Coordinates of C-alpha atoms and ligand atoms in Angstrom, one line a residue:
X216 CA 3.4 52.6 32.8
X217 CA 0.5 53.0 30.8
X218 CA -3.3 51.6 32.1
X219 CA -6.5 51.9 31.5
X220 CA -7.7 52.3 35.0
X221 CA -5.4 55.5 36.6
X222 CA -9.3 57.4 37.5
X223 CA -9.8 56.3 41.5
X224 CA -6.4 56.1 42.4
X225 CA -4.3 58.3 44.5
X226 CA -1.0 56.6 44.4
X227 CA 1.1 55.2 41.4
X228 CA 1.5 51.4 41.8
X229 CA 4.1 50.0 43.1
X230 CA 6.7 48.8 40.1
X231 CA 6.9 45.2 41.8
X232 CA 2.9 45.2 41.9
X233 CA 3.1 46.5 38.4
X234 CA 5.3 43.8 37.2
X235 CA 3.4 41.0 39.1
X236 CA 0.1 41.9 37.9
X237 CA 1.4 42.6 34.1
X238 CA 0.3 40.1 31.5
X239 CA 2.2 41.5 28.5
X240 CA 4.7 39.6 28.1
X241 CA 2.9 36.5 27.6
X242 CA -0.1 37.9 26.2
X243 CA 1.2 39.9 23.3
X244 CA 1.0 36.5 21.4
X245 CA -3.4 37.7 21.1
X246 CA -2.5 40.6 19.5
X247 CA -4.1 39.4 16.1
X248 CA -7.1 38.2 17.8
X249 CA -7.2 41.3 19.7
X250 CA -7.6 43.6 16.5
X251 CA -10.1 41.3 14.9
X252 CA -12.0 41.5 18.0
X253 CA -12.0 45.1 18.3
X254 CA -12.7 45.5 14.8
X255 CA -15.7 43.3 15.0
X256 CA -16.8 44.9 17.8
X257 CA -16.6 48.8 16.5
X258 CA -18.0 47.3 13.4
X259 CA -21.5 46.2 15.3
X260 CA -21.5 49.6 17.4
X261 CA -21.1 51.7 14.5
X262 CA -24.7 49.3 13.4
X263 CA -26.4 50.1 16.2
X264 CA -25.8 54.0 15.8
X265 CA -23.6 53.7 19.5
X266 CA -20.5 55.7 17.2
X267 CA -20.6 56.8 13.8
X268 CA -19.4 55.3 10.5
X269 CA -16.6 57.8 10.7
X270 CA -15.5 57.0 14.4
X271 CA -15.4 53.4 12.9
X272 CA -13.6 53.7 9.9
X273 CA -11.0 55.3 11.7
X274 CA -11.0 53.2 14.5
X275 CA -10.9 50.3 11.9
X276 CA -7.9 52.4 10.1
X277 CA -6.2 52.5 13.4
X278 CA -6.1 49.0 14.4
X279 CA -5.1 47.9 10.9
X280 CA -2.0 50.3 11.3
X281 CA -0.7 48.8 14.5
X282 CA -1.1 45.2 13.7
X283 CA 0.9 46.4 10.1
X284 CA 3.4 48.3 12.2
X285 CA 4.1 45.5 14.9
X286 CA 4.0 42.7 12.0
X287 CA 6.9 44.6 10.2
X288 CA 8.7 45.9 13.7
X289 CA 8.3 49.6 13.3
X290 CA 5.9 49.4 16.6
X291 CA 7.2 47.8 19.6
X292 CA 5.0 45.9 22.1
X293 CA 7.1 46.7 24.7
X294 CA 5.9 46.3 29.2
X295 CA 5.3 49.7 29.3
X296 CA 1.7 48.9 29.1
X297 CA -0.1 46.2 31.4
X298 CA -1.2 43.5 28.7
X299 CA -2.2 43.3 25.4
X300 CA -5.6 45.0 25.6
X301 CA -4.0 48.6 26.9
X302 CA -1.1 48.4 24.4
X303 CA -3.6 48.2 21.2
X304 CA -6.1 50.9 22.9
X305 CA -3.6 53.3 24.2
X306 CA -1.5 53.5 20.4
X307 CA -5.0 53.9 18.8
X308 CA -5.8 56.8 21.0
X309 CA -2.2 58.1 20.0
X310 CA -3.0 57.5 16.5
X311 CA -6.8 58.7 15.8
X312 CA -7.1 60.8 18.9
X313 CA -10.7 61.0 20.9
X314 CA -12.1 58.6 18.5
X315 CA -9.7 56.1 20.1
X316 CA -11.5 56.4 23.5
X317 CA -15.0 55.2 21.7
X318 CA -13.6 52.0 21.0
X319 CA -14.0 49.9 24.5
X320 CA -17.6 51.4 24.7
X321 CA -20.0 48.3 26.0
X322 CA -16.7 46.2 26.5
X323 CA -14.6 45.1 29.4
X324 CA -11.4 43.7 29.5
X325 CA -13.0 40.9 30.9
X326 CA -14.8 39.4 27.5
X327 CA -12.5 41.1 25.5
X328 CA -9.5 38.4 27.1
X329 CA -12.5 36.1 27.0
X330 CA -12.7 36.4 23.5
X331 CA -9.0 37.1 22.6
X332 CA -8.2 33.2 24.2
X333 CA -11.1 31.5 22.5
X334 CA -10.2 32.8 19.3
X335 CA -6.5 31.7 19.6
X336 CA -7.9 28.2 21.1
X337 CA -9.9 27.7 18.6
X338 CA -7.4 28.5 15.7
X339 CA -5.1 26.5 17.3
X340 CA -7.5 23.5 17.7
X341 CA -7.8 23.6 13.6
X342 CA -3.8 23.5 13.5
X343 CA -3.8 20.1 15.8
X344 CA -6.5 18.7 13.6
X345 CA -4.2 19.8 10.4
X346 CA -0.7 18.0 11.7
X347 CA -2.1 15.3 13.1
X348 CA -3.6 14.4 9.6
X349 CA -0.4 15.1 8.1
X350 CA 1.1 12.1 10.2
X351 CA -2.0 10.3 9.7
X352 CA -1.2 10.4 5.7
X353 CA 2.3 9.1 6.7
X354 CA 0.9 6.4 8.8
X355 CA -1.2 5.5 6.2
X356 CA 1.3 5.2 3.5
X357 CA 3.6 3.3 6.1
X358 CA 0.5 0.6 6.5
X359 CA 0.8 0.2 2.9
X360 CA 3.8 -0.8 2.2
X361 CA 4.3 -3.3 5.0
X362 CA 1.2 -5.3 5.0
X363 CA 3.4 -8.1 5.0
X364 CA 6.0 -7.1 7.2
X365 CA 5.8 -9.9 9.9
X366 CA 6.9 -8.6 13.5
X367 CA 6.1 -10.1 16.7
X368 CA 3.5 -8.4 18.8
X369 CA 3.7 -8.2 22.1
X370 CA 1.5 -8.8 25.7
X371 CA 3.6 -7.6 28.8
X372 CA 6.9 -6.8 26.5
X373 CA 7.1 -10.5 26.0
X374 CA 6.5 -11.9 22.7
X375 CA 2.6 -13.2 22.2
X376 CA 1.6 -13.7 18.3
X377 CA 2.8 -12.7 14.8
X378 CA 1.4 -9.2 13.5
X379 CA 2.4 -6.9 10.6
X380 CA 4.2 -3.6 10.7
X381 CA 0.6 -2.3 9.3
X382 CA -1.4 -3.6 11.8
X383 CA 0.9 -2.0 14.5
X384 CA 0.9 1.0 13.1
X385 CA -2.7 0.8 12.4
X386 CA -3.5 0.8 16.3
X387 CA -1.5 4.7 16.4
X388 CA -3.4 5.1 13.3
X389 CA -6.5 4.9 15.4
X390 CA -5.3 6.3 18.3
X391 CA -4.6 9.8 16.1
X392 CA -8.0 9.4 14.3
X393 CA -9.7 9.7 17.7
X394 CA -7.6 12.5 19.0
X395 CA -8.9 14.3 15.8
X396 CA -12.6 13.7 16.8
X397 CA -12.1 14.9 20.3
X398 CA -10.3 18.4 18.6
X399 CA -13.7 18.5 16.5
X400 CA -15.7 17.7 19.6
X401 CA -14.2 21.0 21.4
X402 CA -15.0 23.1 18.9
X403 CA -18.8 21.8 18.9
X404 CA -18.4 23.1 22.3
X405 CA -16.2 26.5 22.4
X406 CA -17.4 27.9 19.2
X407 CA -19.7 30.3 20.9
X408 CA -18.8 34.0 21.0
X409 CA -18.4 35.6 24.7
X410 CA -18.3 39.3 22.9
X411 CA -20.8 41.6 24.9
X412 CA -21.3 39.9 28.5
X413 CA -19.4 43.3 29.6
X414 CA -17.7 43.1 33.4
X415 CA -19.6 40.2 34.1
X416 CA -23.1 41.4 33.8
X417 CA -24.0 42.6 30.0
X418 CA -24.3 46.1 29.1
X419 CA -27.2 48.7 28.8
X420 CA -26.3 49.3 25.1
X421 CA -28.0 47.9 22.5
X422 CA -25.3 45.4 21.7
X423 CA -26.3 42.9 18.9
X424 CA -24.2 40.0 19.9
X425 CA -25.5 37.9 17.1
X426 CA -24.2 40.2 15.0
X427 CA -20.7 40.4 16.3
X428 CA -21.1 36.6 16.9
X429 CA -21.3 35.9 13.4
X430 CA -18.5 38.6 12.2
X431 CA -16.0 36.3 14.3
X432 CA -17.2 32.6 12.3
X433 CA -18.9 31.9 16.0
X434 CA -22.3 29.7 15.6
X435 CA -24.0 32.3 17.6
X436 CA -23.3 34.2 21.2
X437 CA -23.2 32.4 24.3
X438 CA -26.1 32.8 26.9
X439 CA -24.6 33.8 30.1
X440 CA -22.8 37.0 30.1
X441 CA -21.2 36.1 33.9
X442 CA -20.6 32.3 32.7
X443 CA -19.0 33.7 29.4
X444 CA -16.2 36.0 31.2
X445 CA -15.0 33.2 34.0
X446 CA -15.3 29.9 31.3
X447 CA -12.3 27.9 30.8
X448 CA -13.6 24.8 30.3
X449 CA -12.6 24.9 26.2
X450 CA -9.3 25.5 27.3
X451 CA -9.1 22.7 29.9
X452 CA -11.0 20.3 27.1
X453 CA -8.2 21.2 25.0
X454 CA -5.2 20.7 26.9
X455 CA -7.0 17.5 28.2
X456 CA -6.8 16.4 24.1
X457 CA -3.1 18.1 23.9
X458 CA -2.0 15.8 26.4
X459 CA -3.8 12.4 25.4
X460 CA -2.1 13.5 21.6
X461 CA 1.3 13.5 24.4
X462 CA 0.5 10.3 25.6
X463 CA 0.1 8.5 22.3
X464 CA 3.3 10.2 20.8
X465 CA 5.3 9.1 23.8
X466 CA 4.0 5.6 24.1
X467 CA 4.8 5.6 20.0
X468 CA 8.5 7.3 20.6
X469 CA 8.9 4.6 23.2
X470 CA 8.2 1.6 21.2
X471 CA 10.8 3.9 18.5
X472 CA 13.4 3.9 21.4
X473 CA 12.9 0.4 22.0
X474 CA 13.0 -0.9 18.6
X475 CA 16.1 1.2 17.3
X476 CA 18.2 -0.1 20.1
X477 CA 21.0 -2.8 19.8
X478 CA 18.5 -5.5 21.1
X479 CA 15.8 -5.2 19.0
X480 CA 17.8 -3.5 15.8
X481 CA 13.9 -3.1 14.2
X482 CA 14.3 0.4 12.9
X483 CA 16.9 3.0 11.8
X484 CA 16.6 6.0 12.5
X485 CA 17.1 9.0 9.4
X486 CA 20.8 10.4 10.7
X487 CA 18.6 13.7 10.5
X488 CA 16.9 12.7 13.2
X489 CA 19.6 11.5 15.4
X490 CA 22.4 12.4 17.6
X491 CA 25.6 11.5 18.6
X492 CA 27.7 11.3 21.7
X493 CA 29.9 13.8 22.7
X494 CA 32.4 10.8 24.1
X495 CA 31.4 7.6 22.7
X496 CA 31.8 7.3 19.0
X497 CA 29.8 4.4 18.1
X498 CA 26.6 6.2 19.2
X499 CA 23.8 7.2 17.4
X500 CA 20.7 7.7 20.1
X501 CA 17.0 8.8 19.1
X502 CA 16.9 12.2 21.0
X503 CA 13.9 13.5 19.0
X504 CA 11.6 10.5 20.3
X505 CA 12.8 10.7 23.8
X506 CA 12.2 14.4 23.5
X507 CA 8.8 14.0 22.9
X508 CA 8.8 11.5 25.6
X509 CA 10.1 13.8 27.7
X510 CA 7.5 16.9 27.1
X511 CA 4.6 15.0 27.6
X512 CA 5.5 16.1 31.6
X513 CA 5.0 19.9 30.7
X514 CA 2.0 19.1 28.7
X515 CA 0.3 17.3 31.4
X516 CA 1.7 19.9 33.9
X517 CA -0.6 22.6 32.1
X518 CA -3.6 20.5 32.3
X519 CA -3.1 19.9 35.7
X520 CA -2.0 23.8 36.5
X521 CA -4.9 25.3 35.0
X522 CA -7.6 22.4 36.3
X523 CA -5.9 23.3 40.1
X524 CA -5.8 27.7 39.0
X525 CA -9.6 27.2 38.4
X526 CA -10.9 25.1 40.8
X527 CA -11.7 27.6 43.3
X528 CA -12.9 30.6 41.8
X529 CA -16.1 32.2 42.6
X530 CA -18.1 33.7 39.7
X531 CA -17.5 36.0 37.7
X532 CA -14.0 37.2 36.3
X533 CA -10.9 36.7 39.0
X534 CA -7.6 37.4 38.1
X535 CA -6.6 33.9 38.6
X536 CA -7.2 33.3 35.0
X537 CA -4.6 35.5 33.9
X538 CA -2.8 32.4 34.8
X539 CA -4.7 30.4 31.9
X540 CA -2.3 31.9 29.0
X541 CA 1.3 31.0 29.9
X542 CA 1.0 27.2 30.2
X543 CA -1.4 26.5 27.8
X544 CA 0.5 28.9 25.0
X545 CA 3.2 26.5 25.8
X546 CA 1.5 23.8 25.7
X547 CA 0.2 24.6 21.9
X548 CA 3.7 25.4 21.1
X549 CA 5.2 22.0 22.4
X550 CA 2.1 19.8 20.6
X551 CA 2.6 21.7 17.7
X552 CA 6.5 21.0 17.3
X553 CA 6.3 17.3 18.6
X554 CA 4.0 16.5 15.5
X555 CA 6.2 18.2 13.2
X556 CA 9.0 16.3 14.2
X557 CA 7.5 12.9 15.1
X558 CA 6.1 13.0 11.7
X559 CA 9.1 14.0 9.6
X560 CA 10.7 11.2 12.5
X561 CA 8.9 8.6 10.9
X562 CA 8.3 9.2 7.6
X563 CA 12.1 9.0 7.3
X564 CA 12.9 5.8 9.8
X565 CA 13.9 2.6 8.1
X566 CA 12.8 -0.7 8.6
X567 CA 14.4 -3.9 8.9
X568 CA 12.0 -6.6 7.7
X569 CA 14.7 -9.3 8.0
X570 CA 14.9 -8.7 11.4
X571 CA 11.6 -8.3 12.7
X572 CA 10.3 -11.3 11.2
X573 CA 13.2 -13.5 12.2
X574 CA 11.8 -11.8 15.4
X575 CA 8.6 -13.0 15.5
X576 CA 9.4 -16.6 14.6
X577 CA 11.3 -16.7 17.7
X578 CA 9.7 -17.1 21.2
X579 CA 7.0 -19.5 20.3
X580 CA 4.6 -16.4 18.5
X581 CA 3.3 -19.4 16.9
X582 CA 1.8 -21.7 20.0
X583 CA -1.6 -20.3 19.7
X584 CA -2.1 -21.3 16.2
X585 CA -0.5 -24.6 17.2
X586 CA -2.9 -25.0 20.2
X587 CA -5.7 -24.0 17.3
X588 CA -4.3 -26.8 14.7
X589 CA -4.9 -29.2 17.8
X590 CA -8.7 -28.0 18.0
X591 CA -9.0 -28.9 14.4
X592 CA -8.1 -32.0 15.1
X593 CA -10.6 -32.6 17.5
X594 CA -9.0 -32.1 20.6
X595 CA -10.8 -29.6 23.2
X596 CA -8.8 -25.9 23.5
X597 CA -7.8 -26.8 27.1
X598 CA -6.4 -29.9 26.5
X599 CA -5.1 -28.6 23.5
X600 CA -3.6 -26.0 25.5
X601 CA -1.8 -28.1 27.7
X602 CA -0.2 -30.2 25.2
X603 CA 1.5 -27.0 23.1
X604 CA 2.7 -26.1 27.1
X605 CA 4.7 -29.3 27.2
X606 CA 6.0 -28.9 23.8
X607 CA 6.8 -25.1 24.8
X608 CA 9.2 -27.1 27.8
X609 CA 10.3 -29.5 25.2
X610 CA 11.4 -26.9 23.1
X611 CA 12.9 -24.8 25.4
X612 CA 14.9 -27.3 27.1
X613 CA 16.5 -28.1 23.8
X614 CA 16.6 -24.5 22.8
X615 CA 14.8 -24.8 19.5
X616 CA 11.4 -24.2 18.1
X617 CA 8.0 -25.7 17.7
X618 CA 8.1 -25.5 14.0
X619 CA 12.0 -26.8 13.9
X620 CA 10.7 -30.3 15.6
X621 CA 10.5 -33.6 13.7
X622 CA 7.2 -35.0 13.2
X623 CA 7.9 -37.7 15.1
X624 CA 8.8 -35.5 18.0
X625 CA 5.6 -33.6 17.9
X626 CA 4.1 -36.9 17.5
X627 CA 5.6 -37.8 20.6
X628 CA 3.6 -35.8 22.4
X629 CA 0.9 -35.8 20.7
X630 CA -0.5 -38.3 18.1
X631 CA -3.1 -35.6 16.7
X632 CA -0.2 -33.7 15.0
X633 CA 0.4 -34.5 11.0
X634 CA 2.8 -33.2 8.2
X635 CA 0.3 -30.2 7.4
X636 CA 1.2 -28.9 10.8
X637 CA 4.3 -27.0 9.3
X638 CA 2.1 -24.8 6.7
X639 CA -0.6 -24.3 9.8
X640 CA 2.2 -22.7 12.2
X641 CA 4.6 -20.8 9.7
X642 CA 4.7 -17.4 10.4
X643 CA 2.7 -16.5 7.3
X644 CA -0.3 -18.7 8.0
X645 CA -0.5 -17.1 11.4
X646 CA -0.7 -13.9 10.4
X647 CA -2.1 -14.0 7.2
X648 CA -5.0 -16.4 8.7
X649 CA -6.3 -14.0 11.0
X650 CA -9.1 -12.3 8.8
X651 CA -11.5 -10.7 11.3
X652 CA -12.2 -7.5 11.3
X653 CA -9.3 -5.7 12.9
X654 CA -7.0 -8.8 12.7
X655 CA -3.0 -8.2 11.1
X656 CA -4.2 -10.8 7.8
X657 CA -3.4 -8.7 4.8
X658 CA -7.1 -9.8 3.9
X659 CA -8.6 -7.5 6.8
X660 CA -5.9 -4.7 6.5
X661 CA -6.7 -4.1 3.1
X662 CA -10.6 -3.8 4.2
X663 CA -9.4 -1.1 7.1
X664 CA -6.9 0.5 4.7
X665 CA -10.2 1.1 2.8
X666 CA -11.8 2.5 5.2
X667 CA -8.9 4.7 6.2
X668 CA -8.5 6.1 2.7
X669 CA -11.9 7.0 2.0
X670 CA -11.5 9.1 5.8
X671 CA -8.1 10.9 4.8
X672 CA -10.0 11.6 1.5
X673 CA -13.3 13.1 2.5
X674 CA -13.1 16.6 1.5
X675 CA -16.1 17.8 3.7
X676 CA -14.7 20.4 6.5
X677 CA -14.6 19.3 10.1
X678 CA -14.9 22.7 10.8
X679 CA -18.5 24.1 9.6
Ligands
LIG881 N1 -4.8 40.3 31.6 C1 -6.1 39.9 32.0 C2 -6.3 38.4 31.8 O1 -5.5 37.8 31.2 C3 -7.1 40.6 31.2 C4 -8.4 40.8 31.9 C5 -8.2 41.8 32.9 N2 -9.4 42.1 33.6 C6 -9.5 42.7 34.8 N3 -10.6 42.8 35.3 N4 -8.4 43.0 35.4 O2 -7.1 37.8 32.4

C-alpha cells in the first residue's frame, strides 16, 4: 500500500478499508489528464519562484517518463497505490528523488481530482459533438436521396398523412443538431479551471491561477475555491445530454426495429449489422438497434446515480464524489460506441421504396387532403370533415380506398367532388403540396437541406 497520508496514523489500514476506499481501479483512466495537470501546475510554481526551473524541468522530465512508460507497458498502474494521484506522485519521487516531493506544493487532492474529471469531461464532450456530426453527415446524405421516398407518417402508430423518408429523418436530424448545442452549451459552462482552490479553502502561496488557467485551454479560473472542489454540476449537465443523445438513438433504433420487421418490411438491415438465431434459421433480428435500446437504462442509471450521490453533501470536498467517476466513465464509453454503431447501422441499411409508399397509400393517409379538396370547393372544414368520415366507412366496408372509388360513388356522397379529385389526393400531390416551412414537399426540404448544409459546412469551431 502506498499513500500519501501515512504521517498521523498509528495503525496500517485495514486491507478491506483499503480496498473500499481505493479509487485506482477506475481512476487510472485520468492518468493523462493527471500529468498535464501536474505539469501545468509545476510549470506556474516554478513562475512564481515557489521551486526552481531545475526542480521543474525534472519534475516535467519525470511525469513525461511515466506517462511514456505506462503508454508502452513498461510501468504498471497496478492497486498498490490508492488512486491515480498517489500512483503518478509516488513513481516521480522514485524517479527524481526529493524534487518529487515539491510537486503537490499549494495542491490537494481535492482540485487536483477536480481538475483531472473536468478535463476528461470536457475532452469527451468534444468527442460527442465529433460523432454525432459524423451521423449527422449520414443523415444528411440519407435526406438527399429520398426526397421523394413516400412513407406514411404516423400519429398514435396508426397511419395519419403521407411524408418522405427525408422529412422523417429530418426530425432525428434535428433532434441530433440540438443535442450538439446542448454539448456546446456545457462547455460555456465547465470550461473554468478549478486548479488552486487547495483543500477547499485556497492556498497562502502566491498561486497565479490565471496562469495555470490558461496553460490547460480553460477561459480563466473559477471563483470559489470551496465551490470549485465539491462542483459536479458539468458532470450531471453532461450525463443529462448523454442520456437525451440515449433517448433519441433508442426512439430512432425503435422505429429501425419496427420497420425491418415482417409487418412493415421498410428497411434491411446490412447483414453486418445483424444477427442470427441460434435455432431458427430464417432469422435475421436487429441486435445492434435493440442494443442501443437497451443501454439507454445504464445511461439514465448514471444520471440518476450521481444526481442521488450528490444531493446531500455539505460543502466542501466529501468522499461521496469518488462515486462520480465509475458511472459516468461508463456512461461516455456506452454513448461513445452506440454512435459509432448506430451510424455505421444506418449508413448501411437499405430501403424499400416500393414498400413504403404502397404503405402510405393504404389506410386512408390521403383523407386530409380529401377533406381540403372539399374546402376548395366551398364546403366549410367541418362539414367537409364529416363527409370524408362517411366515405372513410364506405370505404372500409368495401375494403377499398378513397382514391379507388368511381366518381359517381364519391359523387354519391357528395356532389362537390369532380374528376380533378384523383390528381388532388394521389400520394404525390399530398406530399409534394405541403410547402411550408418544415412540411415533407420536396419544395421545403430542399430549402431545410439548405440550411442543413451550410450548418455541417461551417468551418468556425464550436469550441473557442
Ligand atoms: N479519489 C478521490 C476522488 O475521486 C480523490 C480525491 C481524494 N481527496 C481526499 N480528500 N481524500 O474523489
Amino acid at each position: 500500500m502506498a499513500q500519501l497520508w501515512g504521517g498521523r496514523f498509528t495503525k496500517e489500514t485495514d486491507q478491506l478499508v483499503y480496498a473500499f476506499n481505493a479509487s485506482i481501479d477506475f481512476d487510472q483512466k485520468l492518468l493523462h489528464e493527471d500529468i498535464a495537470g501536474s505539469i501545468a501546475h509545476v510549470t506556474m510554481l516554478a513562475k512564481q519562484g515557489i521551486v526552481t526551473e531545475a526542480e521543474r524541468d525534472s519534475i516535467i522530465a519525470g511525469l513525461k517518463s511515466i506517462e511514456k512508460d505506462v503508454e508502452a507497458g513498461e510501468l504498471a498502474i497496478t492497486s498498490q497505490y490508492e488512486d491515480i494521484h498517489s500512483f503518478v506522485e509516488a513513481n516521480l519521487i522514485e524517479r527524481i528523488g526529493d524534487a518529487g516531493k515539491k510537486l503537490h506544493t499549494g495542491r490537494s487532492r481535492n482540485d487536483q481530482v477536480a481538475l483531472d474529471m473536468r478535463m476528461y469531461v470536457r475532452s469527451h464532450v468534444k468527442q460527442t459533438d465529433i460523432l454525432l456530426k459524423e451521423l449527422l453527415q449520414v443523415l444528411y446524405e440519407k435526406m438527399e436521396e429520398n426526397l421523394d421516398t413516400y412513407m406514411p407518417g404516423f400519429t398514435h402508430l396508426q397511419k395519419a398523412q403521407p411524408v418522405t423518408l427525408a422529412h422523417h429523418f429530418g426530425a432525428y436530424f434535428e433532434m441530433f443538431k440540438r443535442d450538439r448545442s446542448r454539448l456546446h452549451d456545457i462547455y460555456e459552462h465547465m470550461n473554468y479551471c478549478p486548479l488552486g482552490a487547495g483543500a477547499l479553502a485556497g492556498t497562502t502561496y502566491p498561486l497565479d491561477r490565471e496562469y495555470t488557467a490558461k496553460l490547460l485551454d480553460f477561459y480563466g479560473p473559477t471563483l470559489n475555491s470551496m465551490d470549485s472542489v465539491s462542483d459536479r454540476d458539468y458532470v450531471i449537465e453532461y450525463l443529462s445530454a448523454l442520456s437525451t443523445i440515449m433517448m433519441h438513438l433508442s426512439r430512432f433504433c425503435e422505429e429501425i426495429i419496427l420497420w425491418n420487421s415482417d409487418e412493415y418490411r421498410f428497411v434491411e438491415m446490412d447483414d453486418a449489422y445483424s444477427t442470427g438465431s441460434s435455432i431458427m434459421p430464417q432469422k435475421k433480428n436487429p441486435d445492434i438497434a435493440e442494443l442501443i435500446r437497451g443501454k439507454t437504462g445504464r445511461v439514465y442509471g448514471a444520471l440518476m446515480g450521481l444526481l442521488t450521490t450528490m444531493k446531500g453533501i455539505p460543502l466542501a470536498y466529501n468522499k461521496d464524489m469518488q462515486e462520480d467517476k465509475e458511472q459516468t466513465f461508463d456512461a461516455i464509453e456506452t454513448v461513445e460506441s452506440c454512435l459509432t454503431l448506430f451510424t455505421g447501422m444506418v449508413s448501411t441499411m437499405k430501403f424499400r421504396k416500393d414498400v413504403m409508399a404502397k404503405s402510405a397509400m393504404n389506410g386512408f393517409t390521403n383523407a386530409t387532403d380529401a377533406a381540403d379538396y372539399l374546402v376548395g370547393k366551398g364546403v366549410p372544414f367541418r362539414d367537409a370533415h364529416s363527409i370524408v368520415g362517411r366515405l372513410v366507412l364506405y370505404c372500409i366496408d368495401r375494403n377499398t380506398s378513397i382514391d379507388a372509388l368511381s366518381l359517381d360513388e364519391l359523387r354519391s356522397i357528395s356532389d362537390k367532388f369532380g374528376d380533378d379529385i384523383y390528381d388532388a389526393i394521389s400520394l404525390k400531390t399530398c406530399v409534394e403540396k405541403r410547402l411550408t416551412i418544415g412540411a415533407p414537399g420536396s419544395g421545403a426540404m430542399k430549402q431545410v437541406l439548405d440550411i442543413y448544409k451550410a450548418y455541417l459546412n461551417r468551418e468556425e469551431q464550436l469550441w473557442k
